Amino acid sequence: MEKEFIDLLTLQRMLRTELEDLFPEKVWVRAEIASISAKSNGHCYLELSQNDGSSTIAKARAVIWRSKYGQLSQFFSATTGAALKAGISVLVRVQVTYSELYGMTLTIDDIDPQFTLGEQELEKRRTIALLDAEGLLDRQKGLSLPDLPYSLAIISA
């Protein structure tokens, strides 16, 4: 009995055609940077992920080519006051591409730093609310300074 088959390259080409037809335009994607690696050649490789609180539910490889990386990283740093790094949530515009050798890759060409600022502000508010709920926010205000210092140091030539 003859089994029908296709070779791996044909399968990969079919996947590429279908995937790139499904996403012909660039799309905005919200994700967390799981890892980031800026290479000496100027390209930046990332792994983007999405978590449901306790575990990772999605991952994708991404790249920012040298022609965009310097501009995007400076713009992000200037706007947010922080560098692109693992653990932050980002909103990035990507072009979905598929390679027979490397699989699916998201090519990043824009980033929205205002989204990251919003996420950081939400995290700050959650932390303040948690400290307030636990009664820790104003705890230091209840402490008093000692009348006299316990020790005194004199530094001279």
Short mmCIF file of C-alpha atoms in Angstrom, two decimals:
data_model
loop_
_atom_site.label_atom_id
_atom_site.label_comp_id
_atom_site.label_asym_id
_atom_site.label_seq_id
_atom_site.Cartn_x
_atom_site.Cartn_y
_atom_site.Cartn_z
CA MET A 1 0.00 0.00 0.00
CA GLU A 2 1.43 3.35 -1.15
CA LYS A 3 1.19 6.21 1.33
CA GLU A 4 0.71 9.70 0.03
CA PHE A 5 3.27 12.19 1.23
CA ILE A 6 4.83 15.55 0.57
CA ASP A 7 8.39 16.49 1.30
CA LEU A 8 9.33 18.85 4.13
CA LEU A 9 10.25 21.77 1.86
CA THR A 10 6.87 21.62 0.13
CA LEU A 11 5.10 21.60 3.50
CA GLN A 12 7.16 24.57 4.69
CA ARG A 13 6.44 26.52 1.50
CA MET A 14 2.72 25.86 1.88
CA LEU A 15 2.86 27.09 5.47
CA ARG A 16 4.74 30.23 4.43
CA THR A 17 2.24 31.02 1.68
CA GLU A 18 -0.79 30.53 3.93
CA LEU A 19 0.67 32.41 6.91
CA GLU A 20 1.86 35.39 4.90
CA ASP A 21 -1.46 35.51 3.03
CA LEU A 22 -3.26 35.53 6.38
CA PHE A 23 -1.21 38.55 7.58
CA PRO A 24 -0.33 40.62 4.50
CA GLU A 25 -0.27 43.86 6.53
CA LYS A 26 1.65 44.77 9.67
CA VAL A 27 -0.20 44.21 12.95
CA TRP A 28 0.16 45.57 16.48
CA VAL A 29 0.96 42.86 19.02
CA ARG A 30 0.93 43.12 22.82
CA ALA A 31 3.45 40.84 24.52
CA GLU A 32 6.10 40.59 27.19
CA ILE A 33 9.77 40.50 26.33
CA ALA A 34 10.93 37.11 27.63
CA SER A 35 14.51 37.58 26.42
CA ILE A 36 16.41 40.14 24.38
CA SER A 37 19.84 39.99 22.78
CA ALA A 38 21.43 42.88 20.91
CA LYS A 39 24.19 41.53 18.69
CA SER A 40 27.43 43.21 17.61
CA ASN A 41 26.17 43.33 14.01
CA GLY A 42 23.42 45.74 15.14
CA HIS A 43 20.45 43.36 14.98
CA CYS A 44 18.35 42.68 18.07
CA TYR A 45 16.76 39.28 18.65
CA LEU A 46 13.87 38.86 21.08
CA GLU A 47 11.61 36.18 22.39
CA LEU A 48 8.12 37.49 23.03
CA SER A 49 5.73 35.69 25.34
CA GLN A 50 2.29 35.85 26.88
CA ASN A 51 1.49 34.55 30.36
CA ASP A 52 -1.81 33.74 32.02
CA GLY A 53 -0.48 34.54 35.48
CA SER A 54 1.04 31.19 36.37
CA SER A 55 2.49 29.89 33.12
CA THR A 56 3.54 30.87 29.63
CA ILE A 57 0.79 30.26 27.10
CA ALA A 58 2.42 31.62 23.91
CA LYS A 59 5.91 32.38 22.57
CA ALA A 60 7.27 33.80 19.35
CA ARG A 61 10.65 34.79 17.98
CA ALA A 62 11.08 38.41 16.95
CA VAL A 63 13.79 40.52 15.42
CA ILE A 64 14.52 44.23 15.09
CA TRP A 65 16.91 44.75 12.18
CA ARG A 66 19.91 47.04 12.52
CA SER A 67 18.29 49.69 10.33
CA LYS A 68 15.53 50.18 12.97
CA TYR A 69 17.02 48.99 16.26
CA GLY A 70 19.10 52.07 17.14
CA GLN A 71 16.24 54.44 16.43
CA LEU A 72 13.61 52.36 18.24
CA SER A 73 15.71 51.70 21.35
CA GLN A 74 16.66 55.38 21.70
CA PHE A 75 13.04 56.48 21.21
CA PHE A 76 11.83 53.94 23.79
CA SER A 77 14.51 54.90 26.33
CA ALA A 78 13.92 58.63 25.89
CA THR A 79 10.17 58.26 26.34
CA THR A 80 10.01 55.72 29.17
CA GLY A 81 13.30 56.38 30.95
CA ALA A 82 14.13 52.65 30.70
CA ALA A 83 15.84 50.45 28.16
CA LEU A 84 14.18 47.60 26.32
CA LYS A 85 14.72 44.59 28.62
CA ALA A 86 13.29 41.24 29.56
CA GLY A 87 10.19 41.32 31.73
CA ILE A 88 8.49 44.43 30.37
CA SER A 89 5.22 44.53 28.45
CA VAL A 90 5.37 46.12 25.03
CA LEU A 91 3.09 46.98 22.15
CA VAL A 92 4.98 46.43 18.91
CA ARG A 93 4.08 46.62 15.24
CA VAL A 94 5.22 43.50 13.43
CA GLN A 95 5.31 41.95 10.00
CA VAL A 96 4.68 38.21 10.20
CA THR A 97 7.17 36.27 8.09
CA TYR A 98 7.89 32.59 7.68
CA SER A 99 11.13 30.95 6.62
CA GLU A 100 11.57 27.34 5.59
CA LEU A 101 14.71 27.19 7.76
CA TYR A 102 13.79 29.36 10.78
CA GLY A 103 10.00 29.11 11.07
CA MET A 104 7.78 32.06 11.98
CA THR A 105 9.45 35.34 12.90
CA LEU A 106 7.90 38.65 13.89
CA THR A 107 9.86 41.52 12.37
CA ILE A 108 9.40 44.57 14.61
CA ASP A 109 9.44 47.99 12.96
CA ASP A 110 7.67 50.19 15.55
CA ILE A 111 7.03 50.30 19.29
CA ASP A 112 4.53 52.25 21.39
CA PRO A 113 6.33 53.44 24.56
CA GLN A 114 3.11 54.99 25.91
CA PHE A 115 1.69 51.48 26.30
CA THR A 116 4.68 50.42 28.43
CA LEU A 117 4.38 53.58 30.52
CA GLY A 118 0.72 52.74 31.12
CA GLU A 119 1.61 49.19 32.19
CA GLN A 120 4.28 50.52 34.58
CA GLU A 121 1.82 53.00 36.08
CA LEU A 122 -0.74 50.23 36.62
CA GLU A 123 1.88 48.09 38.34
CA LYS A 124 2.87 51.04 40.54
CA ARG A 125 -0.76 51.61 41.54
CA ARG A 126 -1.24 47.89 42.30
CA THR A 127 1.84 47.93 44.53
CA ILE A 128 0.69 51.05 46.39
CA ALA A 129 -2.77 49.54 46.89
CA LEU A 130 -1.24 46.31 48.22
CA LEU A 131 1.01 48.22 50.65
CA ASP A 132 -1.97 50.28 51.79
CA ALA A 133 -4.14 47.19 52.29
CA GLU A 134 -1.42 45.57 54.41
CA GLY A 135 -0.99 48.74 56.48
CA LEU A 136 2.59 49.21 55.37
CA LEU A 137 2.23 52.44 53.43
CA ASP A 138 2.26 54.78 56.43
CA ARG A 139 4.19 52.56 58.82
CA GLN A 140 7.35 54.67 58.75
CA LYS A 141 5.39 57.79 59.71
CA GLY A 142 4.74 56.17 63.10
CA LEU A 143 8.44 55.90 63.88
CA SER A 144 10.11 58.67 65.85
CA LEU A 145 13.67 59.88 65.66
CA PRO A 146 15.88 59.32 68.72
CA ASP A 147 16.64 62.39 70.86
CA LEU A 148 20.38 62.00 70.48
CA PRO A 149 22.41 59.99 68.00
CA TYR A 150 23.77 56.71 69.35
CA SER A 151 27.21 57.21 67.90
CA LEU A 152 29.26 60.08 66.60
CA ALA A 153 32.15 59.94 64.15
CA ILE A 154 34.75 62.64 63.70
CA ILE A 155 36.70 62.56 60.48
CA SER A 156 39.70 64.85 60.26
CA ALA A 157 43.08 65.12 58.60
#
